[in-house]
Structures are given as structure tokens and as C-alpha cells.
Short mmCIF file of C-alpha atoms and ligand atoms in Angstrom, two decimals:
data_model
loop_
_atom_site.label_atom_id
_atom_site.label_comp_id
_atom_site.label_asym_id
_atom_site.label_seq_id
_atom_site.Cartn_x
_atom_site.Cartn_y
_atom_site.Cartn_z
CA UNK N 1 168.50 58.89 136.25
CA UNK N 2 170.64 55.89 135.48
CA UNK N 3 169.05 54.57 132.35
CA UNK N 4 171.10 51.41 132.34
CA UNK N 5 169.64 50.41 135.69
CA UNK N 6 166.18 51.70 134.90
CA UNK N 7 165.95 49.68 131.69
CA UNK N 8 167.22 46.12 131.96
CA UNK N 9 168.61 45.18 128.58
CA UNK N 10 170.93 42.94 126.66
CA UNK N 11 171.65 45.40 123.86
CA UNK N 12 174.63 47.10 125.48
CA UNK N 13 172.65 50.22 126.13
CA UNK N 14 175.34 51.73 128.35
CA UNK N 15 177.77 51.59 125.39
CA UNK N 16 175.47 53.23 122.87
CA UNK N 17 175.25 56.93 123.72
CA UNK N 18 173.08 57.91 120.79
CA UNK N 19 170.47 55.30 121.58
CA UNK N 20 170.66 56.11 125.28
CA UNK N 21 169.95 59.75 124.65
CA UNK N 22 167.01 58.95 122.41
CA UNK N 23 165.48 56.59 124.96
CA UNK N 24 166.12 59.06 127.79
CA UNK N 25 163.98 61.55 125.95
CA UNK N 26 161.29 59.01 125.20
CA UNK N 27 161.05 57.37 128.65
CA UNK N 28 159.31 60.24 130.51
CA UNK N 29 156.75 60.51 127.70
CA UNK N 30 156.15 56.81 127.90
CA UNK N 31 155.58 56.98 131.68
CA UNK N 32 153.22 59.87 131.19
CA UNK N 33 151.30 57.85 128.61
CA UNK N 34 151.20 54.87 131.01
CA UNK N 35 149.82 56.99 133.84
CA UNK N 36 147.20 58.53 131.58
CA UNK N 37 146.21 55.47 129.53
CA UNK N 38 147.36 52.46 131.58
CA UNK N 39 145.04 50.47 133.90
CA UNK N 40 142.83 52.94 135.74
CA UNK N 41 142.59 52.81 139.51
CA UNK N 42 145.37 50.31 140.25
CA UNK N 43 148.59 52.17 139.64
CA UNK N 44 149.62 52.20 143.31
CA UNK N 45 148.74 48.55 144.03
CA UNK N 46 151.20 45.72 144.47
CA UNK N 47 150.72 43.16 141.71
CA UNK N 48 152.37 39.73 141.55
CA UNK N 49 154.07 40.17 138.18
CA UNK N 50 156.62 38.50 136.01
CA UNK N 51 159.49 40.74 134.91
CA UNK N 52 162.10 39.84 132.33
CA UNK N 53 165.58 40.91 133.42
CA UNK N 54 167.41 38.67 130.97
CA UNK N 55 166.62 36.25 128.16
CA UNK N 56 167.95 33.03 129.67
CA UNK N 57 165.94 30.46 131.62
CA UNK N 58 166.43 32.18 135.00
CA UNK N 59 166.30 35.76 133.79
CA UNK N 60 163.21 35.98 131.70
CA UNK N 61 160.58 35.32 134.34
CA UNK N 62 161.16 36.89 137.76
CA UNK N 63 158.01 36.87 139.87
CA UNK N 64 157.46 39.43 142.61
CA UNK N 65 155.10 42.14 143.80
CA UNK N 66 155.54 45.31 141.74
CA UNK N 67 153.58 48.53 141.37
CA UNK N 68 152.90 48.85 137.66
CA UNK N 69 154.52 52.28 137.10
CA UNK N 70 157.69 50.79 138.66
CA UNK N 71 157.70 47.84 136.27
CA UNK N 72 161.07 47.56 134.56
CA UNK N 73 160.30 47.64 130.87
CA UNK N 74 163.41 46.14 129.42
CA UNK N 75 164.88 45.73 125.95
CA UNK N 76 165.73 42.15 125.11
CA UNK N 77 166.79 40.35 121.99
CA UNK N 78 167.31 36.64 121.61
CA UNK N 79 171.10 36.09 121.53
CA UNK N 80 172.62 36.36 118.04
CA UNK N 81 173.40 33.22 116.13
CA UNK N 82 176.88 32.91 114.70
CA UNK N 83 176.90 33.38 110.95
CA UNK N 84 173.20 34.24 110.62
CA UNK N 85 171.93 34.20 107.03
CA UNK N 86 168.89 35.48 105.20
CA UNK N 87 166.64 32.43 105.42
CA UNK N 88 164.34 32.83 102.41
CA UNK N 89 163.48 34.84 99.30
CA UNK N 90 165.68 36.14 96.49
CA UNK N 91 168.62 36.82 98.81
CA UNK N 92 168.47 33.40 100.41
CA UNK N 93 171.80 32.45 101.99
CA UNK N 94 173.59 35.82 102.04
CA UNK N 95 174.69 37.17 105.47
CA UNK N 96 171.73 38.51 107.49
CA UNK N 97 171.19 42.30 107.35
CA UNK N 98 172.54 44.09 110.41
CA UNK N 99 171.29 47.44 109.11
CA UNK N 100 168.06 48.28 107.35
CA UNK N 101 168.40 47.54 103.61
CA UNK N 102 168.02 50.94 101.94
CA UNK N 103 165.32 50.13 99.37
CA UNK N 104 163.08 48.58 102.05
CA UNK N 105 163.58 51.27 104.65
CA UNK N 106 160.07 52.71 104.32
CA UNK N 107 158.21 49.44 104.21
CA UNK N 108 160.18 47.99 107.08
CA UNK N 109 159.53 51.08 109.17
CA UNK N 110 155.84 50.70 108.34
CA UNK N 111 155.84 47.07 109.49
CA UNK N 112 157.52 47.99 112.78
CA UNK N 113 155.26 50.99 113.40
CA UNK N 114 152.12 48.95 112.65
CA UNK N 115 153.21 46.19 115.02
CA UNK N 116 154.31 48.76 117.62
CA UNK N 117 150.98 50.60 117.42
CA UNK N 118 149.00 47.53 118.46
CA UNK N 119 150.86 47.22 121.77
CA UNK N 120 149.84 50.48 123.49
CA UNK N 121 146.47 50.29 121.72
CA UNK N 122 145.54 47.11 123.57
CA UNK N 123 146.53 48.65 126.91
CA UNK N 124 144.22 51.56 126.13
CA UNK N 125 141.38 49.25 125.13
CA UNK N 126 141.66 47.35 128.40
CA UNK N 127 142.26 50.17 130.84
CA UNK N 128 138.86 50.04 132.56
CA UNK N 129 138.62 46.27 132.91
CA UNK N 130 140.35 46.02 136.28
CA UNK N 131 137.32 47.58 137.93
CA UNK N 132 135.13 44.59 137.04
CA UNK N 133 137.57 41.68 137.42
CA UNK N 134 136.01 38.25 138.04
CA UNK N 135 138.83 37.29 140.45
CA UNK N 136 142.21 38.48 141.72
CA UNK N 137 143.83 35.80 139.56
CA UNK N 138 142.24 37.32 136.45
CA UNK N 139 143.07 40.85 137.58
CA UNK N 140 146.73 39.89 137.84
CA UNK N 141 146.68 38.27 134.42
CA UNK N 142 145.15 41.40 132.88
CA UNK N 143 147.93 43.54 134.37
CA UNK N 144 150.61 41.06 133.30
CA UNK N 145 149.35 41.29 129.74
CA UNK N 146 149.24 45.10 130.00
CA UNK N 147 152.79 45.60 131.26
CA UNK N 148 154.15 43.18 128.68
CA UNK N 149 152.33 44.97 125.87
CA UNK N 150 154.07 48.04 127.24
CA UNK N 151 157.38 46.21 126.96
CA UNK N 152 156.55 45.18 123.40
CA UNK N 153 156.11 48.84 122.59
CA UNK N 154 159.61 49.37 124.01
CA UNK N 155 160.87 46.55 121.80
CA UNK N 156 159.56 48.27 118.65
CA UNK N 157 160.67 51.72 119.80
CA UNK N 158 164.16 50.33 120.35
CA UNK N 159 164.23 49.31 116.67
CA UNK N 160 162.89 52.69 115.53
CA UNK N 161 165.40 54.63 117.64
CA UNK N 162 168.26 52.28 116.96
CA UNK N 163 167.92 51.80 113.20
CA UNK N 164 165.80 54.54 111.63
CA UNK N 165 167.36 57.81 112.76
CA UNK N 166 165.28 60.95 112.76
CA UNK N 167 162.05 59.60 111.27
CA UNK N 168 162.29 56.60 113.60
CA UNK N 169 162.28 59.00 116.53
CA UNK N 170 159.27 60.83 115.12
CA UNK N 171 157.40 57.55 114.70
CA UNK N 172 158.28 56.57 118.28
CA UNK N 173 156.73 59.82 119.50
CA UNK N 174 153.62 59.29 117.37
CA UNK N 175 153.12 55.85 118.96
CA UNK N 176 152.38 57.66 122.21
CA UNK N 177 150.04 60.16 120.57
CA UNK N 178 147.47 58.00 118.80
CA UNK N 179 144.62 56.69 120.97
CA UNK N 180 142.48 53.60 120.58
CA UNK N 181 139.00 54.50 119.35
CA UNK N 182 139.73 58.21 119.08
CA UNK N 183 138.14 59.44 115.81
CA UNK N 184 140.76 62.20 115.35
CA UNK N 185 143.88 60.15 116.04
CA UNK N 186 142.88 56.48 115.98
CA UNK N 187 145.18 53.50 116.25
CA UNK N 188 146.27 52.14 112.85
CA UNK N 189 144.37 48.83 112.71
CA UNK N 190 140.62 48.56 113.17
CA UNK N 191 140.57 45.66 115.66
CA UNK N 192 142.55 47.93 117.95
CA UNK N 193 139.92 50.66 117.85
CA UNK N 194 137.09 48.35 118.93
CA UNK N 195 135.91 48.73 122.52
CA UNK N 196 137.06 45.99 124.87
CA UNK N 197 134.90 46.92 127.82
CA UNK N 198 133.85 43.61 129.32
CA UNK N 199 135.79 40.48 130.22
CA UNK N 200 134.29 38.30 127.52
CA UNK N 201 135.64 40.86 125.06
CA UNK N 202 138.99 40.74 126.83
CA UNK N 203 139.23 36.95 126.63
CA UNK N 204 138.16 36.93 122.97
CA UNK N 205 140.64 39.71 122.25
CA UNK N 206 143.56 37.85 123.84
CA UNK N 207 142.38 34.64 122.17
CA UNK N 208 141.91 35.98 118.63
CA UNK N 209 143.55 39.37 118.25
CA UNK N 210 146.68 38.68 120.28
CA UNK N 211 146.94 35.42 118.37
CA UNK N 212 147.19 37.34 115.12
CA UNK N 213 150.14 39.05 116.83
CA UNK N 214 151.72 35.68 117.43
CA UNK N 215 151.62 34.85 113.71
CA UNK N 216 152.87 38.28 112.62
CA UNK N 217 155.72 38.08 115.14
CA UNK N 218 156.51 34.52 114.07
CA UNK N 219 156.77 35.63 110.42
CA UNK N 220 159.02 38.55 111.45
CA UNK N 221 161.07 36.28 113.74
CA UNK N 222 162.25 34.65 110.49
CA UNK N 223 163.38 38.02 109.12
CA UNK N 224 166.75 38.47 107.45
CA UNK N 225 166.93 41.86 109.24
CA UNK N 226 168.53 40.34 112.30
CA UNK N 227 167.69 42.88 115.02
CA UNK N 228 164.00 42.54 114.10
CA UNK N 229 164.14 38.73 114.06
CA UNK N 230 165.83 38.55 117.46
CA UNK N 231 163.45 41.12 119.00
CA UNK N 232 160.39 39.22 117.79
CA UNK N 233 161.76 35.88 118.93
CA UNK N 234 161.91 37.13 122.50
CA UNK N 235 158.48 38.83 122.32
CA UNK N 236 156.96 35.48 121.36
CA UNK N 237 158.12 34.00 124.67
CA UNK N 238 155.97 36.52 126.56
CA UNK N 239 153.14 36.43 124.06
CA UNK N 240 152.49 32.77 124.87
CA UNK N 241 151.07 33.78 128.25
CA UNK N 242 148.67 36.28 126.66
CA UNK N 243 147.32 33.58 124.38
CA UNK N 244 146.98 31.27 127.36
CA UNK N 245 144.94 33.94 129.16
CA UNK N 246 142.63 34.25 126.17
CA UNK N 247 142.21 30.59 125.36
CA UNK N 248 141.68 29.45 128.96
CA UNK N 249 139.55 32.54 129.66
CA UNK N 250 137.02 31.74 126.92
CA UNK N 251 137.29 28.06 127.89
CA UNK N 252 136.40 28.82 131.51
CA UNK N 253 133.39 30.85 130.42
CA UNK N 254 132.23 27.96 128.22
CA UNK N 255 132.76 25.51 131.05
CA UNK N 256 130.72 27.62 133.48
CA UNK N 257 127.99 28.14 130.89
CA UNK N 258 127.77 24.38 130.43
CA UNK N 259 127.40 23.87 134.20
CA UNK N 260 124.68 26.51 134.44
CA UNK N 261 122.82 25.07 131.42
CA UNK N 262 122.72 21.71 133.18
CA UNK N 263 121.60 23.24 136.47
CA UNK N 264 118.88 25.53 135.16
CA UNK N 265 115.36 24.24 134.60
CA UNK N 266 115.04 25.76 131.12
CA UNK N 267 118.56 24.88 129.95
CA UNK N 268 119.44 28.56 129.62
CA UNK N 269 122.56 29.73 131.44
CA UNK N 270 121.12 33.24 131.61
CA UNK N 271 118.40 32.26 134.03
CA UNK N 272 121.16 31.48 136.55
CA UNK N 273 123.22 34.59 135.78
CA UNK N 274 125.58 33.04 133.23
CA UNK N 275 126.48 33.98 129.67
CA UNK N 276 124.46 32.01 127.13
CA UNK N 277 126.19 30.04 124.39
CA UNK N 278 124.65 32.15 121.63
CA UNK N 279 126.22 35.29 123.10
CA UNK N 280 129.61 33.56 123.37
CA UNK N 281 129.24 32.49 119.72
CA UNK N 282 128.49 36.05 118.61
CA UNK N 283 131.52 37.41 120.44
CA UNK N 284 133.64 34.73 118.73
CA UNK N 285 132.22 35.71 115.32
CA UNK N 286 133.00 39.36 116.00
CA UNK N 287 136.60 39.02 117.20
CA UNK N 288 137.55 36.20 114.84
CA UNK N 289 136.44 38.15 111.78
CA UNK N 290 138.13 41.41 112.84
CA UNK N 291 141.30 39.50 113.66
CA UNK N 292 141.34 37.78 110.24
CA UNK N 293 141.48 41.26 108.69
CA UNK N 294 144.78 41.89 110.46
CA UNK N 295 146.57 39.48 108.12
CA UNK N 296 145.92 41.79 105.17
CA UNK N 297 144.60 41.12 101.67
CA UNK N 298 144.36 37.55 100.34
CA UNK N 299 146.30 38.57 97.24
CA UNK N 300 149.12 40.90 98.13
CA UNK N 301 152.09 42.23 96.20
CA UNK N 302 153.47 43.62 99.48
CA UNK N 303 153.69 40.15 100.96
CA UNK N 304 155.49 39.01 97.80
CA UNK N 305 157.96 41.93 98.03
CA UNK N 306 158.69 41.37 101.73
CA UNK N 307 159.27 37.70 101.15
CA UNK N 308 161.48 38.31 98.11
CA UNK N 309 163.56 40.77 100.13
CA UNK N 310 163.97 38.30 103.01
CA UNK N 311 162.15 40.58 105.46
CA UNK N 312 159.01 38.61 106.39
CA UNK N 313 158.95 34.83 106.11
CA UNK N 314 156.33 32.17 106.43
CA UNK N 315 155.21 30.65 109.73
CA UNK N 316 158.07 28.42 110.92
CA UNK N 317 159.88 29.04 107.63
CA UNK N 318 163.02 27.18 108.72
CA UNK N 319 161.25 24.41 110.59
CA UNK N 320 158.45 23.39 108.31
CA UNK N 321 159.65 24.18 104.77
CA UNK N 322 162.46 22.61 102.81
CA UNK N 323 162.46 25.04 99.92
CA UNK N 324 162.87 28.71 100.91
CA UNK N 325 162.75 30.57 97.64
CA UNK N 326 159.09 29.89 96.80
CA UNK N 327 159.53 31.60 93.47
CA UNK N 328 157.52 29.17 91.39
CA UNK N 329 154.51 27.57 93.07
CA UNK N 330 150.92 28.79 92.85
CA UNK N 331 148.10 28.96 95.35
CA UNK N 332 144.38 28.73 94.62
CA UNK N 333 141.97 30.84 96.62
CA UNK N 334 138.36 31.94 96.30
CA UNK N 335 137.47 35.40 95.05
CA UNK N 336 134.24 37.18 94.12
CA UNK N 337 133.73 37.76 90.39
CA UNK N 338 130.47 38.93 88.81
CA UNK N 339 128.71 38.30 92.11
CA UNK N 340 129.87 34.70 92.20
CA UNK N 341 132.54 32.93 94.24
CA UNK N 342 135.16 31.48 91.92
CA UNK N 343 138.60 29.93 92.42
CA UNK N 344 141.62 31.94 91.29
CA UNK N 345 145.19 30.76 90.98
CA UNK N 346 147.85 33.26 92.05
CA UNK N 347 151.66 33.09 92.39
CA UNK N 348 152.53 31.56 95.75
CA UNK N 349 154.42 34.63 96.93
CA UNK N 350 151.33 36.79 96.43
CA UNK N 351 149.28 34.49 98.65
CA UNK N 352 151.53 34.59 101.72
CA UNK N 353 149.07 36.61 103.82
CA UNK N 354 146.44 34.00 103.12
CA UNK N 355 148.83 31.17 103.91
CA UNK N 356 149.73 32.78 107.25
CA UNK N 357 146.01 33.29 107.92
CA UNK N 358 145.48 29.58 107.26
CA UNK N 359 148.02 28.68 109.97
CA UNK N 360 146.17 30.97 112.36
CA UNK N 361 142.79 29.43 111.57
CA UNK N 362 144.16 25.95 112.28
CA UNK N 363 145.30 27.17 115.69
CA UNK N 364 141.87 28.69 116.39
CA UNK N 365 140.21 25.40 115.41
CA UNK N 366 142.41 23.54 117.87
CA UNK N 367 141.20 25.78 120.71
CA UNK N 368 137.60 25.41 119.56
CA UNK N 369 137.85 21.61 119.78
CA UNK N 370 139.01 21.96 123.36
CA UNK N 371 136.14 24.25 124.37
CA UNK N 372 133.60 21.99 122.68
CA UNK N 373 134.87 19.14 124.78
CA UNK N 374 133.64 21.00 127.88
CA UNK N 375 130.18 21.04 126.36
CA UNK N 376 130.27 17.35 125.47
CA UNK N 377 131.69 16.42 128.88
CA UNK N 378 128.67 18.14 130.42
CA UNK N 379 126.42 15.96 128.26
CA UNK N 380 125.27 18.83 126.04
CA UNK N 381 124.69 18.54 122.28
CA UNK N 382 125.27 22.21 121.48
CA UNK N 383 128.65 23.11 119.97
CA UNK N 384 130.51 26.32 119.22
CA UNK N 385 132.14 26.87 115.82
CA UNK N 386 134.33 29.25 113.84
CA UNK N 387 132.47 31.19 111.16
CA UNK N 388 133.73 31.07 107.57
CA UNK N 389 136.82 33.21 106.96
CA UNK N 390 134.70 35.16 104.42
CA UNK N 391 132.16 36.23 107.03
CA UNK N 392 132.11 39.90 108.15
CA UNK N 393 135.38 40.95 106.57
CA UNK N 394 136.54 44.54 106.11
CA UNK N 395 139.91 43.97 104.44
CA UNK N 396 140.86 41.97 101.36
CA UNK N 397 138.90 40.13 98.66
CA UNK N 398 135.71 39.76 100.69
CA UNK N 399 135.42 43.31 101.98
CA UNK N 400 132.40 45.04 100.47
CA UNK N 401 130.61 41.72 99.92
CA UNK N 402 128.26 39.92 102.27
CA UNK N 403 128.47 36.32 103.42
CA UNK N 404 126.60 34.18 105.89
CA UNK N 405 128.51 32.38 108.63
CA UNK N 406 128.99 29.38 106.31
CA UNK N 407 130.65 31.61 103.72
CA UNK N 408 127.77 31.69 101.20
CA UNK N 409 127.51 34.91 99.25
CA UNK N 410 124.33 36.78 100.22
CA UNK N 411 122.89 40.25 99.70
CA UNK N 412 123.39 43.17 102.03
CA UNK N 413 119.69 42.96 102.96
CA UNK N 414 119.99 39.29 103.85
CA UNK N 415 123.02 40.07 105.95
CA UNK N 416 121.29 42.88 107.79
CA UNK N 417 118.27 40.67 108.48
CA UNK N 418 120.51 38.13 110.23
CA UNK N 419 123.03 40.49 111.76
CA UNK N 420 121.58 40.19 115.26
CA UNK N 421 121.84 36.38 115.12
CA UNK N 422 125.50 36.49 114.10
CA UNK N 423 127.05 39.50 115.82
CA UNK N 424 126.63 40.89 119.35
CA UNK N 425 123.70 43.29 119.66
CA UNK N 426 123.58 46.24 122.00
CA UNK N 427 121.32 44.17 124.26
CA UNK N 428 123.84 41.28 124.29
CA UNK N 429 126.64 43.65 125.22
CA UNK N 430 124.54 45.29 127.91
CA UNK N 431 123.61 41.92 129.35
CA UNK N 432 127.28 40.85 129.53
CA UNK N 433 128.18 44.20 131.06
CA UNK N 434 125.46 43.74 133.67
CA UNK N 435 127.28 40.62 134.91
CA UNK N 436 130.59 42.43 135.28
CA UNK N 437 130.76 43.08 139.00
CA UNK N 438 134.16 42.98 140.67
CA UNK N 439 135.13 39.99 142.79
CA UNK N 440 138.29 40.85 144.70
CA UNK N 441 138.30 38.51 147.69
CA UNK N 442 141.18 35.99 147.39
CA UNK N 443 139.86 32.59 146.31
CA UNK N 444 136.44 33.91 145.18
CA UNK N 445 135.22 34.05 141.60
CA UNK N 446 132.33 35.58 139.65
CA UNK N 447 129.37 33.34 138.88
CA UNK N 448 129.68 33.53 135.07
CA UNK N 449 133.15 31.94 134.81
CA UNK N 450 134.79 28.76 136.12
CA UNK N 451 137.97 29.02 138.23
CA UNK N 452 141.29 28.13 136.57
CA UNK N 453 142.70 24.64 137.04
CA UNK N 454 145.97 26.04 138.43
CA UNK N 455 147.32 29.33 139.76
CA UNK N 456 150.33 31.35 138.62
CA UNK N 457 153.88 30.12 139.21
CA UNK N 458 152.71 27.26 141.44
CA UNK N 459 150.66 29.54 143.70
CA UNK N 460 147.13 28.45 144.61
CA UNK N 461 144.05 30.14 143.14
CA UNK N 462 143.35 31.83 146.49
CA UNK N 463 146.77 33.52 146.55
CA UNK N 464 146.60 37.31 146.94
CA UNK N 465 147.71 38.09 143.37
CA UNK N 466 146.92 41.80 143.78
CA UNK N 467 147.06 43.59 147.13
CA UNK N 468 144.16 45.97 147.12
FE1 FE2 W 1 152.37 42.31 122.32
FE1 FE2 W 2 150.04 40.16 123.61
#
């Protein structure tokens, strides 16, 4: 096997024998994992996919029919900048790290493993969805997301193999051994163990959970550990499509629901086979709250340490901040004390998770405004909303407490009484699942979702995106 040809890359793989050998050992295990845990039932189909064969404008998006197991999972870093420097923290301005700084070896490995773990996890969560696709266009998008999450795993495994020696190799193996939702060997983060077994879940997942990924990658793209920064910068290019799939996916469901509400005599989309707004809202509440947890605790000494060391910056650290040391400021956030919500002032560096979360919430609000416009354009008064960031949290200051969707502190009993109004019930999930019947004729679409406004790469909606 010629690894250099098998794995397109811009990291001089053919010159690095040690790395080549490590990846040669890992590749067959990866392919075995893909066959076992990748999309079920479509491995031998031709899919119109984008493949990155380089990082420049021509190279990064080559569109053609590919069978997924033949996809060329490459290793790409954004080109190095001359004279790169650590861009923030206590080491601000010194030359960027080309090797892992010794004292942060363990925590950096943990960051990379945690990020890496999410990539195969999402492929596992989504592996049955192809069977109930609402259109060939959506089926293709699902597979595009899946193969690129596979490539993102490669991106993290490259760092583990290339920079962490023996224990990096062990971690790379373990990434193929954990399984989403498996009680004995679960994936690391909880959102990645939740079932994603219908397309509304998939669109919410790519909208909210993948979007957490965008903010984590953006913070790491600022890293003073240069190989990590350059890897994440290129991953973000691909990630944009995943977020597009999620945001437009939920948007198209909302649009179709609005149409059906107008058409039906009782104003309920369900009577015409659509998904009702209250179910969409509950799915949003579920995925938004789980995805907020992924940012970590509101008050975090880890975030302070990573920032101080120049390893994990703020969102758009170089672009939107003038001062990069952030050693002095404070940040005020709400905490629970004696069963009351009270403000607490903490050193700015300890609040960086919360600050990153705030950037994410703004982005989610932007999408929400767009979806609500579909409802208003249809002449409907009803609106969707984001629940309070305190609602239904399992990590950080609010874990172990109960809040309503407005963020008011309530008792466990009050929460349980309203749970079925706020979060998807078994009956809601079963109803959504009952609508999931495959539509695979080119140009056709399921009744519960509106068609997209444009196809992929200038192709029409009725293009044969997957040859079945
Ligand atoms: Fe990813
Ligand atoms: Fe993604």
C-alpha cells in the first residue's frame, strides 16, 4: 500500500518514516471501524462528495462520485505563517511552540483526545439515518458530514501520532474502541452518547452540537502550539458546511411546519403529517442545553491555565481583542448560593468557558431570528425561542439545580411536573420517528420538510446526489 497516495496530505508524510509507520498501523483499524460503525447500508453506493486534496482554493473541495470506504481521508494543515508567535497569555509574543510544551503535555493530550472522540462518535450516532432520508440531497449531506467527521478524527490522530509518542498511539487506538451510547465504553462527552435516530435530531445535532465544535476549534485555532492551530484552522473550513446543514435543516422543517399550520383546518401541522412547533421547540431545548454543557464549567481554573499557557485562546482572539494577556479583568456571572441565584465576580481568565459559551449563544440567537422569520412570513404569531442557559444543565454551576426555561430557580418536583412540556417525551420521539420514511426519488422530498433553496455545487435539487 502506498500510504502517500492513499492519504492526501500537506504534512510531508512521505518524508516522515516514523509517522508513516504509525499511520500505516492505524489505517486498517480505522477502515474496520468505518465498515462496522459508518453509515449502514450505503457503503457500496456512489455518493456525490467533496474531497479535500489540498488546502488552497482549488484543492480543498473536489466534487465527484465516491464510494464512502474509498473516500480519501487526508491530513491537512493551514500553511504555516512566517514567524508565528504565541498570541495570548503569559507567554504572549514568544515564538510559537513547534513541539508540545512539557508541563502541558497531559492537558494538551486530553484536549486533543476529547475533540478527537467527538468525531467518530457523531458518525456512530448517525449511522442508521440514511435509511430514512427525506431526500437524496439530504442523504448526500449526511454522508458528507460523516466522511468529514472521519477526516477530523484523522486530523486529531495525526497530532497524537506526530507529537505524543507512545501514549499518543495508545490514545489513537482507544478512539476507535469507544462507542457512542455504549454503557461499558461510552464516548467521553454526554451529548455524543445521546441517540440521534431521527432527522430532526440530526438537524438539531448539526445545528447545536457541531456548532459547539466550531467554537472549540476556533479557540484552538488561536493556539500557540502551532500544529494544533493550523490543523483546527483547516477543520473549520469543512465544519462550516456541517453547520449549514443543521441551520438550514431546522429552518426547512420550521418553514414546512408553518405551511402546514396555514393549510390545516385546526392550525396544527400534525393533522397534515408535519412536525408541530411544540415538538420542534422541545428538540431545540434538548440539544441546546446538552450542547451548552460541552463548553465546560462557568468558573474554570483549567480554562485559566490553558489561556495562561497560550494553548487555548478566546473566540477570534487576534481579530476581536486588542489586549491579549487578560491578566487583570473580572467577569460577573450568576451562581446558586443558599438556594438563590446571586451574581459572583471572578477573574476574567477563570470565566473563559463562559465567555466562549456567550459567543456561541449569540450565534444560536442569530439562527433563531432567521427561523422565526419563516413563521412571521407565513402570517403566524407563534415564535420559537432559546431556553435560558441555566435550563437542563448537567455540567457547571447549574448542574444539580433545577430551572424553568426562563432560568428561574425551581424545585425538582416543579421541574418534573413540567418536564413533558419542555423536553421531548417518548410519544414526541415516536411521532417524529413515525414520519421518517425514506424518499429516494431524485427531486422528491418528504412531507414534513421544505426543499432547500439551492442544490450542492450548483447542481439542481433533483440531481442524483446518491446513486442507489
Ligand atoms: Fe468535526
Ligand atoms: Fe462537524
